Coordinates of C-alpha atoms and ligand atoms in Angstrom, one line a residue:
M1 CA -52.3 -174.0 -119.5
K2 CA -50.7 -171.0 -120.7
I3 CA -52.0 -167.8 -119.0
I4 CA -51.5 -164.1 -119.4
V5 CA -52.2 -162.1 -116.2
I6 CA -52.7 -158.2 -117.1
G7 CA -52.1 -156.1 -114.2
T8 CA -49.5 -156.9 -111.3
G9 CA -50.3 -155.0 -108.5
Y10 CA -52.0 -156.4 -105.1
V11 CA -54.6 -159.0 -107.0
G12 CA -52.4 -159.9 -110.1
L13 CA -48.7 -160.2 -108.6
P14 CA -49.8 -163.1 -106.0
H15 CA -52.4 -164.7 -108.5
A16 CA -49.7 -165.1 -111.2
A17 CA -47.2 -166.6 -108.9
V18 CA -49.1 -168.9 -107.0
L19 CA -50.7 -170.3 -110.4
S20 CA -47.1 -170.5 -111.8
E21 CA -46.3 -173.1 -108.6
Y22 CA -49.0 -175.0 -110.4
G23 CA -46.7 -175.4 -113.3
H24 CA -49.1 -173.2 -115.2
E25 CA -46.9 -171.1 -118.4
V26 CA -47.7 -168.2 -116.5
H27 CA -47.0 -164.3 -118.3
A28 CA -48.0 -161.3 -116.2
Y29 CA -47.6 -158.3 -118.3
D30 CA -47.8 -154.3 -116.6
I31 CA -47.4 -151.2 -118.5
D32 CA -44.9 -150.2 -115.6
A33 CA -41.6 -150.8 -116.9
T34 CA -39.9 -150.1 -113.5
R35 CA -42.3 -152.5 -111.7
I36 CA -41.8 -155.2 -114.3
A37 CA -38.2 -154.6 -113.7
A38 CA -38.5 -155.1 -110.1
Y39 CA -40.1 -158.3 -110.4
Q40 CA -37.7 -159.7 -113.5
S41 CA -34.8 -159.1 -110.9
G42 CA -36.3 -161.6 -108.4
D43 CA -34.9 -159.4 -105.6
A44 CA -37.0 -159.8 -102.5
D45 CA -36.5 -156.1 -101.8
S46 CA -37.3 -154.9 -105.2
I47 CA -40.3 -156.9 -105.2
E48 CA -41.6 -156.0 -102.1
R49 CA -41.2 -152.4 -102.9
Y50 CA -44.6 -153.2 -104.9
V51 CA -46.4 -155.5 -103.6
N52 CA -45.0 -156.7 -99.7
E53 CA -46.7 -159.9 -98.8
P54 CA -45.2 -162.5 -96.8
G55 CA -43.6 -165.3 -98.8
L56 CA -44.5 -164.0 -101.9
A57 CA -40.9 -162.9 -103.3
D58 CA -39.8 -166.4 -103.1
I59 CA -42.9 -167.9 -105.2
V60 CA -41.8 -165.2 -107.9
A61 CA -37.8 -166.2 -107.3
E62 CA -38.2 -170.0 -107.3
N63 CA -40.5 -169.9 -110.7
L64 CA -39.0 -167.2 -112.8
G65 CA -37.8 -167.7 -116.0
R66 CA -39.3 -172.0 -115.8
Y67 CA -43.1 -171.1 -115.4
L68 CA -43.5 -167.3 -114.6
F69 CA -42.7 -164.6 -117.1
F70 CA -42.7 -160.9 -116.8
T71 CA -43.2 -158.2 -119.8
T72 CA -44.2 -155.1 -120.7
D73 CA -45.2 -156.2 -124.2
I74 CA -47.7 -159.2 -124.8
N75 CA -48.1 -158.5 -129.0
G76 CA -45.8 -161.8 -129.5
I77 CA -47.3 -163.9 -126.7
V78 CA -50.9 -163.4 -126.7
E79 CA -50.9 -167.0 -129.4
G80 CA -51.8 -170.1 -128.0
T81 CA -53.1 -168.3 -124.8
D82 CA -55.7 -170.4 -122.7
V83 CA -56.7 -167.6 -120.1
F84 CA -56.1 -164.0 -119.5
F85 CA -56.9 -162.7 -116.1
L86 CA -57.7 -158.8 -116.1
C87 CA -56.3 -157.5 -112.8
I88 CA -56.2 -154.0 -113.3
N89 CA -56.9 -151.1 -110.7
T90 CA -60.1 -149.8 -110.4
P91 CA -60.1 -147.0 -108.5
P92 CA -63.0 -144.7 -107.1
N93 CA -64.1 -141.5 -108.7
R94 CA -65.1 -138.4 -106.4
D95 CA -69.0 -139.6 -106.5
G96 CA -68.6 -143.1 -105.6
S97 CA -68.4 -144.5 -109.2
T98 CA -65.6 -146.4 -110.3
D99 CA -62.9 -145.5 -112.5
M100 CA -62.7 -147.5 -115.7
S101 CA -60.4 -145.6 -117.8
Y102 CA -57.4 -148.0 -117.2
Y103 CA -59.5 -151.3 -117.5
L104 CA -60.9 -150.0 -121.2
D105 CA -57.8 -148.7 -122.1
A106 CA -56.1 -152.5 -121.1
I107 CA -59.3 -154.4 -123.0
H108 CA -59.1 -152.1 -126.1
H109 CA -55.6 -152.9 -126.2
L110 CA -56.3 -156.9 -126.0
G111 CA -59.2 -156.8 -128.4
G112 CA -56.9 -154.9 -131.0
L113 CA -54.2 -158.0 -130.2
L114 CA -56.8 -160.8 -130.1
G115 CA -58.8 -159.7 -133.1
Q116 CA -55.5 -160.0 -135.3
R117 CA -55.0 -163.7 -134.1
Q118 CA -54.1 -166.3 -136.2
N119 CA -54.8 -169.7 -134.1
Q120 CA -58.7 -169.5 -133.3
Q121 CA -58.9 -172.0 -130.3
R122 CA -61.0 -171.0 -127.5
V123 CA -59.8 -168.1 -124.8
V124 CA -61.4 -167.3 -121.6
L125 CA -61.0 -163.4 -120.9
V126 CA -61.7 -163.4 -116.8
N127 CA -62.0 -160.3 -114.8
K128 CA -60.1 -161.1 -111.1
S129 CA -60.2 -157.4 -110.1
T130 CA -63.2 -155.8 -108.9
V131 CA -65.2 -154.4 -111.2
P132 CA -69.2 -153.1 -111.2
I133 CA -71.9 -155.7 -111.6
G134 CA -72.0 -155.7 -115.4
T135 CA -68.3 -155.2 -116.7
A136 CA -68.0 -159.1 -117.8
R137 CA -70.7 -158.1 -120.4
L138 CA -68.7 -155.0 -121.4
L139 CA -65.7 -157.0 -122.1
E140 CA -67.9 -159.5 -124.3
S141 CA -69.1 -156.2 -126.3
V142 CA -65.7 -154.4 -126.5
M143 CA -64.2 -157.6 -127.8
R144 CA -67.1 -158.0 -130.6
E145 CA -66.3 -154.4 -131.2
H146 CA -62.6 -155.6 -132.5
G147 CA -63.9 -158.6 -134.4
V148 CA -62.4 -161.3 -131.8
E149 CA -63.8 -164.3 -132.5
N150 CA -63.8 -167.8 -130.5
F151 CA -64.2 -166.1 -127.0
G152 CA -65.7 -166.4 -123.4
V153 CA -66.1 -163.7 -120.8
A154 CA -65.8 -164.5 -116.9
S155 CA -65.7 -163.1 -113.7
N156 CA -63.6 -165.1 -111.0
P157 CA -63.5 -162.5 -108.1
E158 CA -60.5 -162.3 -105.7
F159 CA -61.4 -162.5 -102.1
L160 CA -57.9 -162.5 -101.0
A161 CA -56.8 -160.3 -97.7
Q162 CA -53.9 -158.2 -97.6
G163 CA -50.7 -159.8 -95.6
N164 CA -52.7 -162.9 -96.4
A165 CA -52.2 -163.0 -99.8
V166 CA -49.9 -166.4 -100.9
E167 CA -51.4 -168.1 -97.6
G168 CA -55.1 -167.1 -99.4
S169 CA -54.3 -168.3 -102.6
R170 CA -53.4 -171.9 -101.8
R171 CA -56.2 -172.5 -99.5
P172 CA -58.7 -169.9 -100.7
D173 CA -62.9 -171.0 -98.8
R174 CA -64.2 -170.6 -102.2
I175 CA -63.6 -170.5 -106.2
V176 CA -66.1 -168.3 -107.7
I177 CA -66.9 -168.9 -111.3
G178 CA -69.1 -166.8 -113.2
A179 CA -69.3 -167.6 -117.1
D180 CA -71.9 -168.3 -119.8
T181 CA -71.0 -171.5 -121.7
A182 CA -70.1 -175.2 -120.4
E183 CA -67.1 -174.8 -122.5
D184 CA -65.6 -171.8 -120.7
M185 CA -66.9 -173.3 -117.3
Q186 CA -64.3 -176.6 -118.1
I187 CA -61.5 -174.3 -119.1
L188 CA -61.4 -172.9 -115.6
R189 CA -62.1 -175.9 -114.3
R190 CA -58.8 -177.5 -115.5
L191 CA -57.1 -174.4 -114.1
Y192 CA -58.2 -174.7 -110.9
S193 CA -58.2 -178.6 -111.0
Q194 CA -56.6 -178.6 -107.8
F195 CA -59.4 -177.0 -106.1
V196 CA -62.3 -178.8 -107.9
N197 CA -64.4 -181.3 -105.9
H198 CA -62.0 -180.3 -102.9
V199 CA -63.2 -181.0 -99.5
R200 CA -62.8 -177.6 -97.8
I201 CA -62.7 -175.3 -100.8
R202 CA -66.5 -174.2 -102.2
Y203 CA -66.1 -174.4 -106.0
L204 CA -69.1 -172.5 -107.2
E205 CA -70.4 -172.1 -110.9
T206 CA -73.0 -169.2 -111.7
T207 CA -73.4 -166.4 -113.9
P208 CA -70.7 -163.7 -114.6
E209 CA -73.0 -161.0 -113.1
T210 CA -73.8 -163.6 -109.9
A211 CA -70.0 -163.8 -109.6
E212 CA -69.5 -159.9 -109.6
A213 CA -72.1 -159.5 -107.1
I214 CA -71.0 -162.0 -104.7
K215 CA -67.9 -160.0 -104.6
Y216 CA -69.3 -156.8 -103.5
V217 CA -72.1 -158.4 -100.9
S218 CA -69.3 -160.0 -99.6
N219 CA -67.1 -157.2 -98.6
T220 CA -70.2 -154.4 -97.5
L221 CA -71.4 -157.3 -95.6
L222 CA -67.7 -157.6 -93.9
L223 CA -67.9 -154.3 -93.3
T224 CA -71.3 -153.8 -91.8
Y225 CA -70.0 -156.5 -89.6
I226 CA -67.0 -154.3 -88.4
S227 CA -69.3 -151.1 -88.5
F228 CA -72.1 -152.7 -86.4
W229 CA -69.1 -153.5 -83.8
N230 CA -68.0 -150.1 -83.6
G231 CA -71.4 -148.1 -84.0
V232 CA -73.2 -150.1 -81.5
G233 CA -70.9 -152.7 -78.9
A234 CA -67.9 -149.9 -79.2
R235 CA -70.7 -147.0 -78.5
L236 CA -72.2 -149.1 -75.6
A237 CA -69.2 -149.8 -74.0
E238 CA -68.1 -146.3 -74.3
A239 CA -71.2 -144.5 -72.9
M240 CA -72.6 -146.9 -70.3
P241 CA -70.9 -147.6 -67.1
N242 CA -69.2 -151.2 -66.1
I243 CA -69.2 -152.7 -69.5
R244 CA -66.3 -154.6 -70.3
M245 CA -65.8 -154.7 -74.3
E246 CA -63.8 -157.3 -74.1
D247 CA -65.8 -159.5 -72.3
L248 CA -68.9 -158.1 -74.5
K249 CA -67.3 -159.4 -77.5
V250 CA -66.7 -162.8 -76.0
G251 CA -70.3 -163.4 -74.8
V252 CA -71.7 -162.6 -78.1
T253 CA -69.0 -164.1 -80.6
A254 CA -69.5 -167.7 -78.4
D255 CA -72.7 -168.3 -80.8
A256 CA -71.3 -170.3 -83.5
R257 CA -72.8 -168.1 -86.0
I258 CA -71.4 -164.9 -85.1
S259 CA -67.7 -164.5 -85.9
T260 CA -64.9 -162.8 -84.0
W261 CA -63.2 -161.4 -87.4
G262 CA -64.4 -157.9 -87.2
S263 CA -65.2 -158.0 -83.8
Y264 CA -61.9 -155.8 -82.9
V265 CA -64.0 -152.6 -82.4
S266 CA -61.2 -149.8 -84.1
N267 CA -61.0 -145.9 -85.8
G268 CA -62.2 -147.4 -88.6
A269 CA -61.8 -149.3 -91.4
G270 CA -59.3 -149.0 -94.2
G271 CA -57.6 -150.6 -97.3
S272 CA -58.3 -150.3 -101.1
C273 CA -61.1 -152.2 -100.9
F274 CA -63.8 -152.0 -98.3
G275 CA -64.4 -148.0 -98.3
K276 CA -64.5 -148.0 -102.5
D277 CA -66.6 -151.0 -102.6
I278 CA -69.4 -150.1 -100.6
Q279 CA -69.4 -146.7 -102.2
S280 CA -69.3 -148.0 -105.4
L281 CA -72.3 -150.7 -104.5
I282 CA -74.2 -147.6 -103.2
Y283 CA -73.9 -145.9 -106.7
Q284 CA -74.9 -149.1 -108.7
L285 CA -77.9 -149.3 -106.9
N286 CA -78.9 -145.6 -106.7
R287 CA -78.9 -146.0 -110.5
A288 CA -81.1 -148.8 -110.8
G289 CA -82.9 -146.4 -108.9
R290 CA -82.8 -148.4 -105.5
K291 CA -82.5 -147.1 -101.8
T292 CA -79.4 -147.9 -100.4
D293 CA -80.1 -146.8 -96.5
I294 CA -78.3 -149.6 -94.9
L295 CA -75.2 -149.1 -97.1
Q296 CA -75.2 -145.2 -96.9
A297 CA -75.1 -145.9 -92.6
V298 CA -72.6 -148.8 -92.5
Y299 CA -70.0 -146.3 -94.6
N300 CA -70.9 -143.2 -92.6
I301 CA -70.6 -144.9 -89.2
N302 CA -66.6 -146.0 -90.6
E303 CA -65.8 -143.0 -92.0
Y304 CA -67.2 -141.2 -88.8
Q305 CA -65.1 -143.5 -86.8
K306 CA -61.7 -142.8 -88.3
T307 CA -61.8 -139.3 -86.1
Y308 CA -64.1 -139.4 -83.6
L309 CA -61.4 -140.3 -81.0
I310 CA -60.0 -137.0 -81.5
D311 CA -63.8 -135.6 -80.9
R312 CA -63.8 -137.4 -77.4
A313 CA -60.7 -136.6 -76.9
I314 CA -62.0 -132.6 -77.2
H315 CA -65.6 -133.4 -75.6
E316 CA -64.5 -136.0 -73.1
A317 CA -61.5 -135.5 -71.9
H318 CA -61.5 -131.3 -72.8
F319 CA -57.8 -132.0 -74.6
N320 CA -57.3 -128.5 -76.4
F321 CA -55.1 -129.5 -79.3
N322 CA -53.9 -126.2 -80.6
Q323 CA -50.0 -125.6 -80.3
K324 CA -49.7 -129.4 -79.2
T325 CA -47.4 -132.3 -79.9
V326 CA -49.1 -135.4 -80.8
A327 CA -47.7 -138.5 -81.6
V328 CA -49.8 -140.8 -84.2
L329 CA -48.5 -144.6 -83.9
G330 CA -49.4 -146.6 -86.7
L331 CA -50.1 -145.2 -90.2
S332 CA -50.8 -148.5 -92.5
F333 CA -54.3 -149.3 -92.7
K334 CA -54.0 -152.3 -90.5
K335 CA -51.0 -154.3 -89.6
R336 CA -48.1 -156.1 -91.5
T337 CA -48.9 -154.2 -94.5
N338 CA -47.2 -150.6 -95.6
D339 CA -50.2 -149.8 -97.6
M340 CA -51.6 -146.5 -96.2
R341 CA -54.7 -146.4 -99.0
D342 CA -57.8 -145.2 -96.8
S343 CA -56.3 -145.4 -93.7
A344 CA -57.3 -143.9 -90.5
A345 CA -54.1 -142.5 -89.7
L346 CA -54.8 -140.2 -92.5
G347 CA -57.9 -139.0 -91.1
V348 CA -56.3 -138.6 -88.1
V349 CA -53.4 -136.6 -89.4
G350 CA -56.1 -134.4 -91.1
A351 CA -58.0 -133.7 -87.9
L352 CA -55.2 -133.3 -85.7
L353 CA -53.6 -130.4 -88.3
S354 CA -57.1 -129.1 -88.3
R355 CA -57.4 -128.8 -84.5
G356 CA -54.0 -126.7 -84.9
V357 CA -51.3 -128.9 -83.4
R358 CA -47.7 -127.5 -83.5
A359 CA -46.3 -130.9 -84.6
I360 CA -46.9 -134.3 -85.1
R361 CA -44.4 -137.1 -84.8
A362 CA -45.1 -140.5 -86.9
Y363 CA -44.2 -143.7 -86.6
D364 CA -44.6 -147.1 -88.2
P365 CA -43.0 -150.2 -88.5
L366 CA -43.7 -150.5 -92.3
A367 CA -45.2 -147.6 -93.7
M368 CA -42.6 -144.5 -93.0
D369 CA -41.5 -144.6 -96.9
E370 CA -45.0 -144.6 -97.8
A371 CA -46.1 -141.8 -95.7
R372 CA -43.1 -139.8 -96.4
R373 CA -43.4 -140.6 -100.5
S374 CA -47.1 -139.6 -101.4
W375 CA -49.4 -138.9 -98.5
F376 CA -47.6 -136.3 -96.2
N377 CA -45.8 -134.2 -98.9
P378 CA -45.8 -130.8 -97.9
D379 CA -46.4 -129.6 -101.5
K380 CA -49.5 -130.7 -100.9
N381 CA -50.6 -128.9 -97.9
H382 CA -47.6 -126.6 -96.2
L383 CA -49.3 -128.0 -92.7
F384 CA -47.8 -130.9 -93.4
E385 CA -44.3 -129.6 -93.0
R386 CA -45.8 -130.1 -89.3
I387 CA -45.2 -134.0 -89.7
S388 CA -41.7 -135.3 -88.8
Y389 CA -40.9 -139.1 -89.0
H390 CA -39.6 -141.2 -86.8
E391 CA -37.8 -144.5 -86.4
T392 CA -39.2 -145.7 -83.3
A393 CA -42.2 -145.7 -81.2
V394 CA -40.1 -144.2 -78.2
E395 CA -38.7 -141.2 -80.4
A396 CA -41.9 -140.6 -81.9
I397 CA -43.5 -140.4 -78.3
D398 CA -40.3 -137.9 -76.9
G399 CA -41.8 -134.6 -76.3
T400 CA -45.0 -135.4 -77.1
D401 CA -48.3 -134.3 -74.9
A402 CA -50.5 -136.9 -76.2
L403 CA -50.3 -139.8 -78.3
Y404 CA -52.5 -141.7 -80.5
I405 CA -52.4 -145.4 -81.8
S406 CA -53.7 -146.0 -85.2
T407 CA -53.1 -149.3 -86.4
D408 CA -53.0 -152.8 -84.4
W409 CA -49.5 -153.6 -84.9
E410 CA -48.3 -156.1 -82.3
E411 CA -45.4 -154.2 -80.7
F412 CA -47.9 -151.5 -79.5
R413 CA -49.1 -154.0 -76.9
G414 CA -46.4 -153.4 -75.0
L415 CA -46.8 -149.5 -75.3
A416 CA -47.9 -148.7 -71.9
R417 CA -44.4 -149.1 -70.1
T418 CA -42.6 -147.3 -73.3
I419 CA -44.8 -144.2 -72.7
Q420 CA -44.0 -144.6 -68.8
A421 CA -40.3 -144.3 -69.5
T422 CA -40.9 -141.6 -71.9
A423 CA -43.2 -139.1 -71.3
R424 CA -44.4 -137.5 -67.9
P425 CA -48.3 -136.8 -67.2
P426 CA -50.2 -135.0 -67.9
Y427 CA -50.4 -136.9 -70.5
L428 CA -53.5 -138.3 -72.9
V429 CA -53.3 -141.7 -74.3
M430 CA -56.0 -142.1 -77.6
D431 CA -56.4 -145.8 -78.4
G432 CA -58.3 -146.5 -81.6
R433 CA -57.3 -150.0 -81.4
R434 CA -57.3 -151.3 -78.2
M435 CA -53.9 -152.4 -78.0
L436 CA -52.9 -151.7 -74.5
P437 CA -53.9 -154.6 -72.4
D438 CA -52.1 -152.6 -69.2
F439 CA -53.7 -149.5 -69.2
D440 CA -54.6 -149.5 -65.6
M441 CA -50.6 -149.2 -65.1
L442 CA -50.8 -146.3 -66.9
V443 CA -53.6 -144.8 -65.3
S444 CA -53.0 -145.4 -61.6
A445 CA -49.6 -143.6 -63.0
G446 CA -51.3 -140.4 -63.6
Y447 CA -51.8 -140.7 -67.4
D448 CA -55.3 -140.5 -69.1
Y449 CA -56.5 -143.2 -71.2
L450 CA -58.8 -142.6 -74.1
P451 CA -60.0 -145.9 -76.0
V452 CA -62.6 -146.7 -78.3
G453 CA -64.8 -149.0 -77.1
G454 CA -64.4 -147.9 -73.6
P455 CA -64.8 -145.1 -71.6
L456 CA -62.3 -142.1 -70.8
L457 CA -60.1 -142.8 -67.8
H458 CA -58.8 -140.3 -65.8
G459 CA -55.3 -140.4 -64.6
W460 CA -54.6 -137.1 -63.9
P461 CA -57.3 -135.2 -61.3
A462 CA -59.6 -134.3 -63.7
S463 CA -60.4 -130.9 -62.9
D464 CA -56.4 -130.2 -62.8
A465 CA -55.5 -131.6 -66.1
P466 CA -53.0 -128.8 -67.6
Y467 CA -53.5 -129.6 -71.0
R468 CA -56.6 -127.8 -70.7
E469 CA -55.0 -124.3 -70.8
N470 CA -56.1 -121.9 -73.4
G471 CA -59.8 -122.1 -72.6
S472 CA -62.0 -123.8 -75.4
T473 CA -60.7 -126.0 -78.4
A474 CA -59.5 -124.7 -81.3
A475 CA -61.8 -123.9 -84.3
P476 CA -61.1 -126.5 -86.9
I477 CA -58.7 -124.6 -89.9
A478 CA -60.9 -123.8 -93.0
E479 CA -58.3 -125.0 -95.4
L480 CA -57.6 -128.0 -94.2
R481 CA -61.0 -129.2 -94.5
H482 CA -59.8 -131.1 -98.0
V483 CA -56.9 -132.6 -96.7
P484 CA -56.8 -136.0 -98.6
A485 CA -57.7 -138.7 -96.6
Ligands
LIG1 C1 -60.5 -157.1 -97.8 C2 -61.7 -158.2 -97.6 O1 -61.2 -158.5 -96.1 C3 -60.9 -159.2 -98.7 O2 -61.5 -160.8 -98.4 C4 -61.1 -158.7 -99.6 O3 -61.0 -159.6 -100.6 C5 -60.3 -157.8 -100.1 O4 -60.6 -156.7 -99.3 C6 -60.5 -156.9 -101.2 O5 -61.6 -156.6 -101.7 O6 -59.5 -157.0 -102.3 P1 -58.0 -156.6 -96.9 O7 -58.8 -155.0 -97.0 O8 -57.0 -156.9 -97.0 O9 -59.1 -157.2 -97.3 O10 -58.5 -156.0 -95.3 P2 -59.0 -156.8 -93.9 O11 -58.1 -157.8 -93.3 O12 -60.3 -157.1 -94.4 O13 -59.1 -155.4 -93.0 C7 -59.8 -154.0 -93.6 C8 -60.0 -153.3 -92.5 O14 -60.9 -153.7 -91.3 C9 -58.4 -153.1 -91.8 O15 -58.5 -151.8 -91.8 C10 -58.6 -153.5 -90.5 O16 -57.8 -153.4 -89.5 C11 -60.1 -153.6 -90.3 N1 -60.5 -154.3 -89.3 C12 -60.8 -155.7 -89.3 C13 -61.1 -154.0 -88.3 O17 -61.3 -152.5 -87.4 N2 -61.9 -154.7 -86.8 C14 -62.1 -156.1 -87.3 O18 -62.1 -157.2 -86.5 C15 -61.3 -156.6 -88.7

C-alpha cells in the first residue's frame, strides 16, 4: 500500500519506519527541512538527535530508498496514496485546551492537494497523534470544504511509550481503529494485516469518537494509578512508622488484577503525554458541562509530587537551601530518554532556585544537551546561570551540600558509594525515585536520607545538623514563580 505519514516526531517517525518494514511504500513528510535531511542521511546520530529510540535508526537505514522515503514536499506524491497518517504535534495551551494550529495548517494544506486529485480512488485520512474527541469529524468537514471526494476519516491512536517505540510497534497490545464505513475498515485491515486475528493482539474496530476517547481514558487512568501510589501508598509509608514501601507494593500488586507498572512511587510522572492529556480531558469535559473532580485531583497530586520532597526537606529535615549548592541527578522525565518535557527535574530546579540556592550542579546520562539547549537558557531567567552542567554524577556531586535524584536511571542505583566517596556529612540525599538500595550504609555513615515513600532517616544527629544554620528557611523569590516547569 502507498502511505504518507505527515509529521515525523516521536509518533510519526517510528510509525513510518515500522510500516516500511512490513513492505508498504511509506513516504514520511515534515515541514522541518533539517529534520528531514537528518533522516535522509540514514546516520544514527543525526536521526537520534530528533527521535532517540532504541533500534529505530537501524530500521530507517535499512529501508531508506526502498520502502521508506522522506520529503518536505508532498505536492507531487499524493496521487495513488491509500492512507494518510496525521502525526502532527498538538501542544497544550495555557488553559489546558489543545493548540490545534499546526494540525489545522497541515489538514488545510492536505485538503487543498486532495481536492485537486486526478485519481479518485478511496483514500483514508487517519489521526494518529492524540487529538481532542471530535477531531476526526473536524477533519472530515475540512476535507469537504476543499471539495475532496471519495475519502474516509479514521482515528487510530498511538499507545507507545517512549523508549519502547520499536518494540511496541512490532508487538502492540492493541490496535484501535475508529472509522465510519466498512470500506475504510477494510483498507485499514489490509494495512495492519499482520495484527488482524492475532492471538495476543486485540484488534478493535469502533467509531472514530470512541477511538479518540479510548486514548484519553487510557492515559488518564494510567496517571490516576501512578497518582494513587504517590498520593496514598507513598504518603502512608512516609507518615506512619514501620511501613516498608517495597513490601507494601509486593503485597498489593500480588493481586493479579493490579499491575506493578505505576506502583513505582516517584517525584511525579512527566513526559509529553500524561500532563497534557489529563488537562485536555478536563477541558473537554468542563466544556461539555461535566464535573471533573477525580481528574483534577489526579492532576494536582502529580504536580504537587514534583517538588514536594523540597518541602519535606525544609519541614522535616529543616534544611535551609539558602546559599547551598545542590546536585540534581537525572533531568529527563524517565530513564532511557533525553526528553525533558514536563520532567520533574524542571520543577525541582525551579523550586531550588526559588529557595535561594547558590548553585545547582546538574547531570543526566543522556539529556545534557537538551538541558543546555532549551530549558536552562540564562536568557529566559538570569538565575539559570546558577546551573552548571557536568559529565558524570561524581563531578556533579563534588562540592555540594545536598543532592536530589529526579530520574530512575539505572546507574543511580550505585550512588550510595559514590556519595560516600565524594561528599562528607552533614549531607542530605533527597531520593525522588527510591533508587538507593543501600541507603542504610549511607545513614549509618552519617548522611541524611529523605526518600519519596519513606520517612526521613537521620544520619547526622538531628539537633546538630549544621546545614540548618541561618535560622528559618528562605522565602521563595517572587520572580521565580513562573520558571517554566
Ligand atoms: C505514556 C503512556 O504510558 C503510553 O501508553 C502512551 O502511548 C504515551 O504516554 C502517549 O500518550 O504517547 P510515556 O509518556 O512515553 O508513555 O511514558 P511512561 O513510560 O508512561 O512514563 C510516564 C511517566 O510516569 C514517567 O515520568 C515515568 O517515570 C512515570 N512513572 C511510570 C512513575 O512515576 N511510576 C511508574 O510506576 C511508572
